[in-house]
Amino acid sequence: MGLLILVGGDVIKKSSSVDLASKKCQKMLMDLEGVLQHLEVMFSLTLVPRVLILLGGNVMSPKELYELNLEGIYEGSTEESLKTASCVRKLFHSLFVADVFSELKALPVTDTVVMLQGHRDCGVDWFRPKLNYKVPTRGRKLTVNLSCDGDINLSASPPQPATSAWEDYVWFQAPVTLKGFHE
Amino acid sequence: MAKQLGRDQQGITLRGSAEIVAEFFFYGINSILYQRGIYPPETFTRVQKYGLTLLITTDPELKNYLNNVVEQMKEWLYKCSVQRLVVVISSIENNDVLERWQFDIECDRTAKDESAPREKTQKAIQDEIRSVIRQITATVTFLPLLEAACAFDLLIYTDKDLAVPEKWEESGPQFIANSEEVCLRSFTTTIHKVNSTVAYKKDSFP
């Protein structure tokens, strides 16, 4: 629905709130697409043991924090690789059954920041290193642990870094904040 | 001093509960038909309900069909003579049942004899219904893709002695062979309680 203003005999049509929401939605989707593309690049440069999705507040004190723990993911050859579609469906099935979102109160329009761990020398240029970053302990937090379960041919899998080697992994922050919007 | 209850604070009567639950089925079935791609997305329009943007059909035949079902459900819910509503999704090509959305209804028959409304706010019920509708949308993330053209049937389980309305016919349960099942949240008006589940073919989800 547009808003018309009559000014001195002329009719000026202002941008409708629907158009504005649509523009914000498009901008957010474009930014999200960018973040996802850069995430894929990051995964090709380094092991990524953890990803954080921070909603609202700021990176030190978000309203909600979602942590993906990928330490249990084994790397293997292309022939051994699990199919993306089934893994994604399995992940969302597990999230659905856990029913972690129903009790949450609706947030106001909220920004989202993505952070992830990577090797300090991985050579990534898009994500910005945050060497002193510590994962917030306050606020609502959900950790999703991903692992490769079932029969694993250990001889085919390269050894994973020992726990002490995670010390060479630092936090990086996406330089883009995903802006929330009202429909 | 007389105290007038706001609309949101008014209690729930059997009639009101039947309307709320029937209305849920209207929006729930529309959501399923949209999310599962049973009808083209361009045949749906957006409306605001339960604090959500929902999609309902603009197809005149489908609209008429659903309105008739909802009106019948309202009557049966009021009489506490309906136990279950099922949305069966099958392949048009070979009639294979691919998905089965089952809504079990419990009715507290003591409400028939009560004159005073029960204390539960519309907002509280709406919040619960919102969670269920959100879950219907969320199932798209893991349910098997329905690649073939599909049609849907509505099965309604009623008391045995109920007269079958015109144009309705008796049917079997149309279960899915070798299925996986997921429970959704339930909601209650304190008079009617609705428990929801969705079943789908197990071998489609490795």
mmCIF file of C-alpha atoms in Angstrom:
data_model
loop_
_atom_site.group_PDB
_atom_site.id
_atom_site.type_symbol
_atom_site.label_atom_id
_atom_site.label_comp_id
_atom_site.label_asym_id
_atom_site.label_seq_id
_atom_site.Cartn_x
_atom_site.Cartn_y
_atom_site.Cartn_z
ATOM 1 C CA MET A 1 0.000 0.000 0.000
ATOM 2 C CA GLY A 2 1.591 3.304 -1.003
ATOM 3 C CA LEU A 3 1.404 6.612 0.831
ATOM 4 C CA LEU A 4 0.333 9.625 -1.171
ATOM 5 C CA ILE A 5 1.043 13.164 -0.030
ATOM 6 C CA LEU A 6 -0.720 16.127 -1.619
ATOM 7 C CA VAL A 7 1.677 19.033 -1.731
ATOM 8 C CA GLY A 8 0.502 22.266 -3.310
ATOM 9 C CA GLY A 9 -1.621 20.551 -5.896
ATOM 10 C CA ASP A 10 1.018 17.980 -6.777
ATOM 11 C CA VAL A 11 0.771 14.419 -5.670
ATOM 12 C CA ILE A 12 3.995 12.921 -4.449
ATOM 13 C CA LYS A 13 4.128 9.194 -3.968
ATOM 14 C CA LYS A 14 6.469 8.175 -1.178
ATOM 15 C CA SER A 15 8.163 4.793 -1.109
ATOM 16 C CA SER A 16 5.874 2.303 0.511
ATOM 17 C CA SER A 17 6.920 0.491 3.634
ATOM 18 C CA VAL A 18 6.580 -2.733 1.675
ATOM 19 C CA ASP A 19 9.188 -1.562 -0.884
ATOM 20 C CA LEU A 20 11.543 -0.587 1.931
ATOM 21 C CA ALA A 21 11.197 -3.971 3.635
ATOM 22 C CA SER A 22 11.748 -5.656 0.290
ATOM 23 C CA LYS A 23 14.949 -3.654 -0.300
ATOM 24 C CA LYS A 24 16.229 -4.519 3.172
ATOM 25 C CA CYS A 25 15.366 -8.154 2.566
ATOM 26 C CA GLN A 26 17.219 -8.165 -0.741
ATOM 27 C CA LYS A 27 20.250 -6.482 0.833
ATOM 28 C CA MET A 28 20.288 -8.994 3.661
ATOM 29 C CA LEU A 29 20.036 -11.919 1.263
ATOM 30 C CA MET A 30 22.875 -10.527 -0.859
ATOM 31 C CA ASP A 31 25.051 -10.052 2.219
ATOM 32 C CA LEU A 32 24.181 -13.548 3.422
ATOM 33 C CA GLU A 33 25.086 -15.008 0.039
ATOM 34 C CA GLY A 34 28.433 -13.218 0.302
ATOM 35 C CA VAL A 35 29.112 -14.551 3.780
ATOM 36 C CA LEU A 36 28.278 -18.088 2.688
ATOM 37 C CA GLN A 37 30.569 -17.861 -0.339
ATOM 38 C CA HIS A 38 33.429 -16.608 1.815
ATOM 39 C CA LEU A 39 32.727 -19.353 4.355
ATOM 40 C CA GLU A 40 33.191 -21.890 1.585
ATOM 41 C CA VAL A 41 36.519 -20.286 0.669
ATOM 42 C CA MET A 42 37.555 -20.425 4.320
ATOM 43 C CA PHE A 43 36.732 -24.132 4.519
ATOM 44 C CA SER A 44 39.042 -24.715 1.566
ATOM 45 C CA LEU A 45 41.903 -22.846 3.267
ATOM 46 C CA THR A 46 41.810 -24.304 6.754
ATOM 47 C CA LEU A 47 40.126 -26.681 9.145
ATOM 48 C CA VAL A 48 37.321 -24.783 10.865
ATOM 49 C CA PRO A 49 36.720 -26.263 14.304
ATOM 50 C CA ARG A 50 33.985 -23.823 15.315
ATOM 51 C CA VAL A 51 31.534 -21.375 13.812
ATOM 52 C CA LEU A 52 29.530 -18.864 15.820
ATOM 53 C CA ILE A 53 26.290 -17.192 14.755
ATOM 54 C CA LEU A 54 25.623 -14.242 17.046
ATOM 55 C CA LEU A 55 22.209 -12.586 17.121
ATOM 56 C CA GLY A 56 21.650 -9.140 18.553
ATOM 57 C CA GLY A 57 23.664 -7.233 21.129
ATOM 58 C CA ASN A 58 27.315 -7.257 20.101
ATOM 59 C CA VAL A 59 29.982 -9.921 19.560
ATOM 60 C CA MET A 60 31.018 -9.730 23.209
ATOM 61 C CA SER A 61 27.463 -9.893 24.516
ATOM 62 C CA PRO A 62 24.951 -11.194 21.972
ATOM 63 C CA LYS A 63 21.286 -11.864 22.748
ATOM 64 C CA GLU A 64 21.537 -15.365 21.308
ATOM 65 C CA LEU A 65 24.593 -17.394 20.380
ATOM 66 C CA TYR A 66 24.638 -20.456 18.158
ATOM 67 C CA GLU A 67 27.827 -22.450 18.097
ATOM 68 C CA LEU A 68 28.624 -25.129 15.544
ATOM 69 C CA ASN A 69 31.274 -27.493 16.876
ATOM 70 C CA LEU A 70 32.941 -29.149 13.906
ATOM 71 C CA GLU A 71 35.863 -30.738 15.764
ATOM 72 C CA GLY A 72 34.321 -34.172 15.289
ATOM 73 C CA ILE A 73 34.267 -33.897 11.496
ATOM 74 C CA TYR A 74 36.716 -36.234 9.797
ATOM 75 C CA GLU A 75 38.330 -35.248 6.540
ATOM 76 C CA GLY A 76 38.474 -37.899 3.876
ATOM 77 C CA SER A 77 38.774 -38.347 0.140
ATOM 78 C CA THR A 78 36.044 -37.416 -2.351
ATOM 79 C CA GLU A 79 35.041 -41.067 -2.736
ATOM 80 C CA GLU A 80 34.409 -41.372 0.993
ATOM 81 C CA SER A 81 32.575 -38.096 1.331
ATOM 82 C CA LEU A 82 29.086 -38.085 2.789
ATOM 83 C CA LYS A 83 26.470 -36.596 0.531
ATOM 84 C CA THR A 84 25.729 -32.944 1.282
ATOM 85 C CA ALA A 85 21.953 -33.267 0.901
ATOM 86 C CA SER A 86 21.637 -36.124 3.407
ATOM 87 C CA CYS A 87 23.934 -34.427 5.926
ATOM 88 C CA VAL A 88 21.977 -31.180 5.737
ATOM 89 C CA ARG A 89 18.676 -33.016 6.127
ATOM 90 C CA LYS A 90 20.052 -35.012 9.050
ATOM 91 C CA LEU A 91 21.214 -31.807 10.722
ATOM 92 C CA PHE A 92 17.857 -30.075 10.343
ATOM 93 C CA HIS A 93 15.976 -33.200 11.395
ATOM 94 C CA SER A 94 18.006 -33.266 14.608
ATOM 95 C CA LEU A 95 17.410 -29.554 15.217
ATOM 96 C CA PHE A 96 13.684 -30.029 14.612
ATOM 97 C CA VAL A 97 13.379 -32.994 16.962
ATOM 98 C CA ALA A 98 15.346 -31.125 19.654
ATOM 99 C CA ASP A 99 12.754 -28.326 19.312
ATOM 100 C CA VAL A 100 15.163 -25.653 20.463
ATOM 101 C CA PHE A 101 13.455 -22.619 18.994
ATOM 102 C CA SER A 102 9.809 -22.873 20.050
ATOM 103 C CA GLU A 103 10.307 -21.498 23.554
ATOM 104 C CA LEU A 104 12.325 -18.527 22.407
ATOM 105 C CA LYS A 105 10.769 -15.111 22.695
ATOM 106 C CA ALA A 106 10.570 -13.210 19.454
ATOM 107 C CA LEU A 107 13.483 -10.846 19.015
ATOM 108 C CA PRO A 108 13.041 -7.304 17.752
ATOM 109 C CA VAL A 109 14.735 -6.477 14.450
ATOM 110 C CA THR A 110 18.170 -7.934 15.053
ATOM 111 C CA ASP A 111 21.575 -8.004 13.410
ATOM 112 C CA THR A 112 23.558 -11.207 12.904
ATOM 113 C CA VAL A 113 27.316 -11.633 12.977
ATOM 114 C CA VAL A 114 29.216 -14.737 11.893
ATOM 115 C CA MET A 115 32.521 -15.715 13.433
ATOM 116 C CA LEU A 116 34.660 -18.785 12.914
ATOM 117 C CA GLN A 117 37.930 -20.321 13.965
ATOM 118 C CA GLY A 118 40.687 -20.973 11.474
ATOM 119 C CA HIS A 119 44.438 -21.509 11.414
ATOM 120 C CA ARG A 120 46.245 -18.239 12.118
ATOM 121 C CA ASP A 121 48.332 -18.691 8.953
ATOM 122 C CA CYS A 122 45.555 -19.844 6.639
ATOM 123 C CA GLY A 123 45.950 -16.780 4.462
ATOM 124 C CA VAL A 124 42.288 -15.708 4.474
ATOM 125 C CA ASP A 125 41.831 -12.059 3.586
ATOM 126 C CA TRP A 126 38.064 -11.495 3.813
ATOM 127 C CA PHE A 127 37.439 -12.576 7.403
ATOM 128 C CA ARG A 128 39.138 -10.352 9.982
ATOM 129 C CA PRO A 129 41.216 -11.961 12.747
ATOM 130 C CA LYS A 130 40.110 -11.243 16.308
ATOM 131 C CA LEU A 131 43.055 -12.553 18.268
ATOM 132 C CA ASN A 132 41.740 -11.650 21.717
ATOM 133 C CA TYR A 133 38.172 -12.804 21.148
ATOM 134 C CA LYS A 134 36.622 -15.062 23.777
ATOM 135 C CA VAL A 135 33.324 -16.845 23.281
ATOM 136 C CA PRO A 136 30.664 -15.082 25.398
ATOM 137 C CA THR A 137 29.383 -16.988 28.378
ATOM 138 C CA ARG A 138 26.272 -14.908 29.041
ATOM 139 C CA GLY A 139 23.051 -14.936 27.089
ATOM 140 C CA ARG A 140 21.245 -17.819 25.461
ATOM 141 C CA LYS A 141 23.626 -20.307 23.855
ATOM 142 C CA LEU A 142 23.009 -23.394 21.786
ATOM 143 C CA THR A 143 25.854 -25.652 20.727
ATOM 144 C CA VAL A 144 25.361 -28.005 17.815
ATOM 145 C CA ASN A 145 27.981 -30.757 17.747
ATOM 146 C CA LEU A 146 28.621 -32.224 14.335
ATOM 147 C CA SER A 147 30.550 -35.445 13.969
ATOM 148 C CA CYS A 148 31.123 -38.263 11.549
ATOM 149 C CA ASP A 149 29.558 -41.287 13.176
ATOM 150 C CA GLY A 150 29.251 -44.926 12.207
ATOM 151 C CA ASP A 151 31.928 -47.025 10.501
ATOM 152 C CA ILE A 152 34.977 -44.942 9.876
ATOM 153 C CA ASN A 153 38.003 -46.311 8.089
ATOM 154 C CA LEU A 154 40.619 -44.617 10.215
ATOM 155 C CA SER A 155 43.460 -45.596 7.937
ATOM 156 C CA ALA A 156 41.850 -43.586 5.130
ATOM 157 C CA SER A 157 41.444 -40.498 7.289
ATOM 158 C CA PRO A 158 44.295 -38.113 7.817
ATOM 159 C CA PRO A 159 45.075 -37.586 11.492
ATOM 160 C CA GLN A 160 43.167 -34.719 13.102
ATOM 161 C CA PRO A 161 45.156 -32.042 14.948
ATOM 162 C CA ALA A 162 45.819 -32.955 18.537
ATOM 163 C CA THR A 163 44.028 -30.814 21.065
ATOM 164 C CA SER A 164 47.127 -28.709 21.656
ATOM 165 C CA ALA A 165 47.287 -27.882 17.935
ATOM 166 C CA TRP A 166 43.972 -26.011 18.207
ATOM 167 C CA GLU A 167 46.077 -23.334 19.898
ATOM 168 C CA ASP A 168 47.169 -22.258 16.430
ATOM 169 C CA TYR A 169 43.534 -21.553 15.606
ATOM 170 C CA VAL A 170 42.191 -18.071 16.124
ATOM 171 C CA TRP A 171 38.829 -16.388 15.756
ATOM 172 C CA PHE A 172 37.897 -14.528 12.607
ATOM 173 C CA GLN A 173 34.892 -12.253 12.140
ATOM 174 C CA ALA A 174 32.920 -11.648 8.964
ATOM 175 C CA PRO A 175 33.323 -7.958 8.020
ATOM 176 C CA VAL A 176 29.638 -7.798 7.096
ATOM 177 C CA THR A 177 26.793 -7.606 9.620
ATOM 178 C CA LEU A 178 23.562 -9.140 8.390
ATOM 179 C CA LYS A 179 20.879 -6.563 9.082
ATOM 180 C CA GLY A 180 17.494 -7.744 10.270
ATOM 181 C CA PHE A 181 14.275 -6.289 8.887
ATOM 182 C CA HIS A 182 10.538 -6.188 9.489
ATOM 183 C CA GLU A 183 8.266 -7.777 6.910
ATOM 184 C CA MET B 1 -16.854 -2.120 40.778
ATOM 185 C CA ALA B 2 -17.760 -4.091 37.681
ATOM 186 C CA LYS B 3 -14.775 -5.349 35.758
ATOM 187 C CA GLN B 4 -15.065 -5.876 32.063
ATOM 188 C CA LEU B 5 -12.809 -8.508 30.613
ATOM 189 C CA GLY B 6 -10.899 -7.544 27.500
ATOM 190 C CA ARG B 7 -11.464 -9.729 24.454
ATOM 191 C CA ASP B 8 -8.134 -11.394 24.962
ATOM 192 C CA GLN B 9 -8.968 -12.240 28.557
ATOM 193 C CA GLN B 10 -12.375 -13.788 27.888
ATOM 194 C CA GLY B 11 -12.531 -17.474 28.697
ATOM 195 C CA ILE B 12 -12.902 -20.344 26.274
ATOM 196 C CA THR B 13 -16.267 -21.941 25.629
ATOM 197 C CA LEU B 14 -16.869 -25.185 23.761
ATOM 198 C CA ARG B 15 -18.158 -23.200 20.785
ATOM 199 C CA GLY B 16 -15.150 -20.896 20.882
ATOM 200 C CA SER B 17 -12.748 -23.807 21.184
ATOM 201 C CA ALA B 18 -14.316 -25.528 18.174
ATOM 202 C CA GLU B 19 -13.869 -22.345 16.144
ATOM 203 C CA ILE B 20 -10.252 -21.922 17.196
ATOM 204 C CA VAL B 21 -9.352 -25.501 16.318
ATOM 205 C CA ALA B 22 -11.262 -25.436 13.012
ATOM 206 C CA GLU B 23 -9.495 -22.192 12.124
ATOM 207 C CA PHE B 24 -6.150 -23.800 12.927
ATOM 208 C CA PHE B 25 -6.931 -26.595 10.500
ATOM 209 C CA PHE B 26 -7.756 -24.070 7.796
ATOM 210 C CA TYR B 27 -4.407 -22.301 8.144
ATOM 211 C CA GLY B 28 -2.483 -25.494 8.906
ATOM 212 C CA ILE B 29 -3.741 -27.315 5.812
ATOM 213 C CA ASN B 30 -3.056 -24.250 3.667
ATOM 214 C CA SER B 31 0.491 -24.097 5.077
ATOM 215 C CA ILE B 32 1.090 -27.762 4.277
ATOM 216 C CA LEU B 33 -0.225 -27.391 0.736
ATOM 217 C CA TYR B 34 2.020 -24.367 0.166
ATOM 218 C CA GLN B 35 5.173 -25.625 1.871
ATOM 219 C CA ARG B 36 5.026 -29.031 0.193
ATOM 220 C CA GLY B 37 4.351 -27.558 -3.217
ATOM 221 C CA ILE B 38 1.076 -29.391 -3.755
ATOM 222 C CA TYR B 39 -0.290 -26.293 -5.462
ATOM 223 C CA PRO B 40 1.751 -23.658 -7.339
ATOM 224 C CA PRO B 41 3.059 -20.936 -5.005
ATOM 225 C CA GLU B 42 1.574 -18.203 -7.182
ATOM 226 C CA THR B 43 -1.903 -19.474 -6.267
ATOM 227 C CA PHE B 44 -1.391 -18.469 -2.639
ATOM 228 C CA THR B 45 -1.746 -15.079 -1.013
ATOM 229 C CA ARG B 46 -0.273 -13.718 2.209
ATOM 230 C CA VAL B 47 -2.356 -13.032 5.299
ATOM 231 C CA GLN B 48 -1.498 -12.170 8.891
ATOM 232 C CA LYS B 49 -2.570 -14.689 11.494
ATOM 233 C CA TYR B 50 -1.155 -15.872 14.836
ATOM 234 C CA GLY B 51 1.454 -13.104 14.541
ATOM 235 C CA LEU B 52 2.828 -14.757 11.413
ATOM 236 C CA THR B 53 2.638 -14.162 7.697
ATOM 237 C CA LEU B 54 0.781 -17.187 6.403
ATOM 238 C CA LEU B 55 -0.135 -18.257 2.901
ATOM 239 C CA ILE B 56 -3.642 -19.275 1.945
ATOM 240 C CA THR B 57 -4.957 -20.459 -1.371
ATOM 241 C CA THR B 58 -6.727 -18.200 -3.848
ATOM 242 C CA ASP B 59 -7.798 -21.182 -5.979
ATOM 243 C CA PRO B 60 -11.627 -20.890 -5.876
ATOM 244 C CA GLU B 61 -12.298 -24.630 -5.933
ATOM 245 C CA LEU B 62 -9.747 -25.409 -3.267
ATOM 246 C CA LYS B 63 -10.922 -22.485 -1.164
ATOM 247 C CA ASN B 64 -14.505 -23.716 -1.374
ATOM 248 C CA TYR B 65 -13.463 -27.268 -0.546
ATOM 249 C CA LEU B 66 -11.444 -26.223 2.506
ATOM 250 C CA ASN B 67 -14.159 -23.881 3.738
ATOM 251 C CA ASN B 68 -16.691 -26.726 3.583
ATOM 252 C CA VAL B 69 -14.358 -29.045 5.476
ATOM 253 C CA VAL B 70 -13.645 -26.423 8.120
ATOM 254 C CA GLU B 71 -17.350 -25.718 8.640
ATOM 255 C CA GLN B 72 -18.024 -29.426 9.054
ATOM 256 C CA MET B 73 -15.084 -29.774 11.437
ATOM 257 C CA LYS B 74 -16.418 -26.896 13.522
ATOM 258 C CA GLU B 75 -19.698 -28.739 13.985
ATOM 259 C CA TRP B 76 -18.041 -32.041 14.847
ATOM 260 C CA LEU B 77 -15.559 -30.375 17.194
ATOM 261 C CA TYR B 78 -18.460 -28.731 19.014
ATOM 262 C CA LYS B 79 -20.111 -32.130 19.391
ATOM 263 C CA CYS B 80 -16.787 -33.716 20.423
ATOM 264 C CA SER B 81 -17.344 -36.374 17.782
ATOM 265 C CA VAL B 82 -14.112 -36.032 15.772
ATOM 266 C CA GLN B 83 -10.844 -37.708 16.838
ATOM 267 C CA ARG B 84 -8.405 -37.113 14.038
ATOM 268 C CA LEU B 85 -7.757 -35.201 10.844
ATOM 269 C CA VAL B 86 -5.181 -36.488 8.383
ATOM 270 C CA VAL B 87 -3.698 -34.792 5.327
ATOM 271 C CA VAL B 88 -2.526 -37.537 2.962
ATOM 272 C CA ILE B 89 -0.140 -36.544 0.189
ATOM 273 C CA SER B 90 0.202 -39.036 -2.660
ATOM 274 C CA SER B 91 1.853 -39.251 -6.018
ATOM 275 C CA ILE B 92 -0.594 -38.547 -8.845
ATOM 276 C CA GLU B 93 1.266 -40.967 -11.113
ATOM 277 C CA ASN B 94 1.055 -44.141 -9.013
ATOM 278 C CA ASN B 95 -1.055 -43.150 -5.952
ATOM 279 C CA ASP B 96 1.854 -43.954 -3.602
ATOM 280 C CA VAL B 97 1.299 -42.284 -0.242
ATOM 281 C CA LEU B 98 4.384 -40.122 0.319
ATOM 282 C CA GLU B 99 3.501 -38.053 3.340
ATOM 283 C CA ARG B 100 0.897 -38.200 6.061
ATOM 284 C CA TRP B 101 0.164 -35.290 8.381
ATOM 285 C CA GLN B 102 -1.857 -36.526 11.316
ATOM 286 C CA PHE B 103 -3.651 -34.272 13.791
ATOM 287 C CA ASP B 104 -5.086 -36.172 16.772
ATOM 288 C CA ILE B 105 -7.856 -34.370 18.628
ATOM 289 C CA GLU B 106 -8.734 -34.921 22.264
ATOM 290 C CA CYS B 107 -11.965 -33.393 23.443
ATOM 291 C CA ASP B 108 -12.936 -32.861 27.078
ATOM 292 C CA ARG B 109 -16.594 -33.801 26.947
ATOM 293 C CA THR B 110 -17.268 -32.355 30.401
ATOM 294 C CA ALA B 111 -17.126 -28.952 28.710
ATOM 295 C CA LYS B 112 -20.522 -29.747 27.142
ATOM 296 C CA ASP B 113 -22.178 -29.493 30.544
ATOM 297 C CA GLU B 114 -20.319 -26.407 31.736
ATOM 298 C CA SER B 115 -21.814 -22.934 31.596
ATOM 299 C CA ALA B 116 -18.743 -20.988 32.684
ATOM 300 C CA PRO B 117 -15.944 -20.448 30.152
ATOM 301 C CA ARG B 118 -12.559 -21.970 30.917
ATOM 302 C CA GLU B 119 -9.673 -19.755 31.820
ATOM 303 C CA LYS B 120 -7.148 -19.665 29.065
ATOM 304 C CA THR B 121 -6.381 -16.555 27.067
ATOM 305 C CA GLN B 122 -6.641 -16.333 23.314
ATOM 306 C CA LYS B 123 -3.039 -15.109 23.308
ATOM 307 C CA ALA B 124 -1.785 -18.209 25.101
ATOM 308 C CA ILE B 125 -3.584 -20.461 22.612
ATOM 309 C CA GLN B 126 -2.372 -18.372 19.666
ATOM 310 C CA ASP B 127 1.213 -18.649 20.920
ATOM 311 C CA GLU B 128 0.927 -22.422 20.996
ATOM 312 C CA ILE B 129 -0.660 -22.564 17.554
ATOM 313 C CA ARG B 130 2.061 -20.273 16.216
ATOM 314 C CA SER B 131 4.696 -22.774 17.347
ATOM 315 C CA VAL B 132 2.941 -25.574 15.471
ATOM 316 C CA ILE B 133 2.582 -23.541 12.277
ATOM 317 C CA ARG B 134 6.257 -22.589 12.487
ATOM 318 C CA GLN B 135 7.135 -26.234 12.829
ATOM 319 C CA ILE B 136 5.082 -27.099 9.748
ATOM 320 C CA THR B 137 7.226 -24.594 7.856
ATOM 321 C CA ALA B 138 10.425 -25.922 9.433
ATOM 322 C CA THR B 139 9.771 -29.501 8.286
ATOM 323 C CA VAL B 140 10.662 -28.412 4.754
ATOM 324 C CA THR B 141 14.317 -28.475 5.848
ATOM 325 C CA PHE B 142 14.389 -32.242 6.241
ATOM 326 C CA LEU B 143 11.342 -33.824 4.632
ATOM 327 C CA PRO B 144 12.138 -35.665 1.392
ATOM 328 C CA LEU B 145 11.714 -33.586 -1.710
ATOM 329 C CA LEU B 146 8.384 -34.295 -3.410
ATOM 330 C CA GLU B 147 9.674 -34.466 -6.928
ATOM 331 C CA ALA B 148 6.604 -35.895 -8.622
ATOM 332 C CA ALA B 149 3.283 -34.091 -8.944
ATOM 333 C CA CYS B 150 1.214 -34.808 -5.845
ATOM 334 C CA ALA B 151 -2.390 -34.578 -4.745
ATOM 335 C CA PHE B 152 -3.863 -34.551 -1.276
ATOM 336 C CA ASP B 153 -6.761 -36.162 0.542
ATOM 337 C CA LEU B 154 -8.305 -35.260 3.868
ATOM 338 C CA LEU B 155 -9.267 -38.109 6.164
ATOM 339 C CA ILE B 156 -11.383 -37.355 9.204
ATOM 340 C CA TYR B 157 -11.877 -39.934 11.929
ATOM 341 C CA THR B 158 -15.237 -39.538 13.647
ATOM 342 C CA ASP B 159 -17.574 -41.398 15.997
ATOM 343 C CA LYS B 160 -18.964 -44.538 14.352
ATOM 344 C CA ASP B 161 -22.589 -43.467 14.558
ATOM 345 C CA LEU B 162 -22.041 -40.153 12.829
ATOM 346 C CA ALA B 163 -23.892 -39.628 9.577
ATOM 347 C CA VAL B 164 -21.567 -39.354 6.589
ATOM 348 C CA PRO B 165 -22.172 -35.986 4.904
ATOM 349 C CA GLU B 166 -23.021 -35.832 1.230
ATOM 350 C CA LYS B 167 -20.003 -36.085 -1.116
ATOM 351 C CA TRP B 168 -17.904 -37.668 1.645
ATOM 352 C CA GLU B 169 -17.062 -41.352 1.503
ATOM 353 C CA GLU B 170 -15.558 -43.894 3.829
ATOM 354 C CA SER B 171 -11.883 -44.597 3.392
ATOM 355 C CA GLY B 172 -9.003 -46.676 4.664
ATOM 356 C CA PRO B 173 -6.205 -45.089 6.731
ATOM 357 C CA GLN B 174 -3.776 -44.730 3.762
ATOM 358 C CA PHE B 175 -0.679 -45.451 5.813
ATOM 359 C CA ILE B 176 2.817 -45.133 4.374
ATOM 360 C CA ALA B 177 4.762 -48.336 3.977
ATOM 361 C CA ASN B 178 8.121 -48.209 5.800
ATOM 362 C CA SER B 179 7.766 -44.724 7.217
ATOM 363 C CA GLU B 180 9.654 -42.427 9.537
ATOM 364 C CA GLU B 181 7.643 -40.208 11.866
ATOM 365 C CA VAL B 182 8.315 -36.920 13.615
ATOM 366 C CA CYS B 183 6.158 -35.321 16.301
ATOM 367 C CA LEU B 184 5.331 -31.651 16.211
ATOM 368 C CA ARG B 185 4.275 -29.628 19.220
ATOM 369 C CA SER B 186 0.738 -29.827 20.483
ATOM 370 C CA PHE B 187 -1.644 -27.081 21.511
ATOM 371 C CA THR B 188 -4.658 -27.015 23.770
ATOM 372 C CA THR B 189 -7.605 -24.733 24.393
ATOM 373 C CA THR B 190 -8.257 -26.711 27.648
ATOM 374 C CA ILE B 191 -11.299 -28.172 25.874
ATOM 375 C CA HIS B 192 -9.678 -29.479 22.699
ATOM 376 C CA LYS B 193 -6.096 -30.669 22.458
ATOM 377 C CA VAL B 194 -4.413 -31.228 19.101
ATOM 378 C CA ASN B 195 -1.319 -33.438 18.753
ATOM 379 C CA SER B 196 0.438 -33.298 15.398
ATOM 380 C CA THR B 197 2.811 -35.686 13.646
ATOM 381 C CA VAL B 198 4.168 -36.079 10.149
ATOM 382 C CA ALA B 199 5.116 -39.406 8.598
ATOM 383 C CA TYR B 200 7.183 -39.835 5.436
ATOM 384 C CA LYS B 201 8.865 -42.622 3.491
ATOM 385 C CA LYS B 202 11.851 -43.924 5.452
ATOM 386 C CA ASP B 203 14.063 -44.915 2.565
ATOM 387 C CA SER B 204 13.957 -41.355 1.164
ATOM 388 C CA PHE B 205 15.974 -40.115 4.116
ATOM 389 C CA PRO B 206 19.266 -42.015 4.438
#
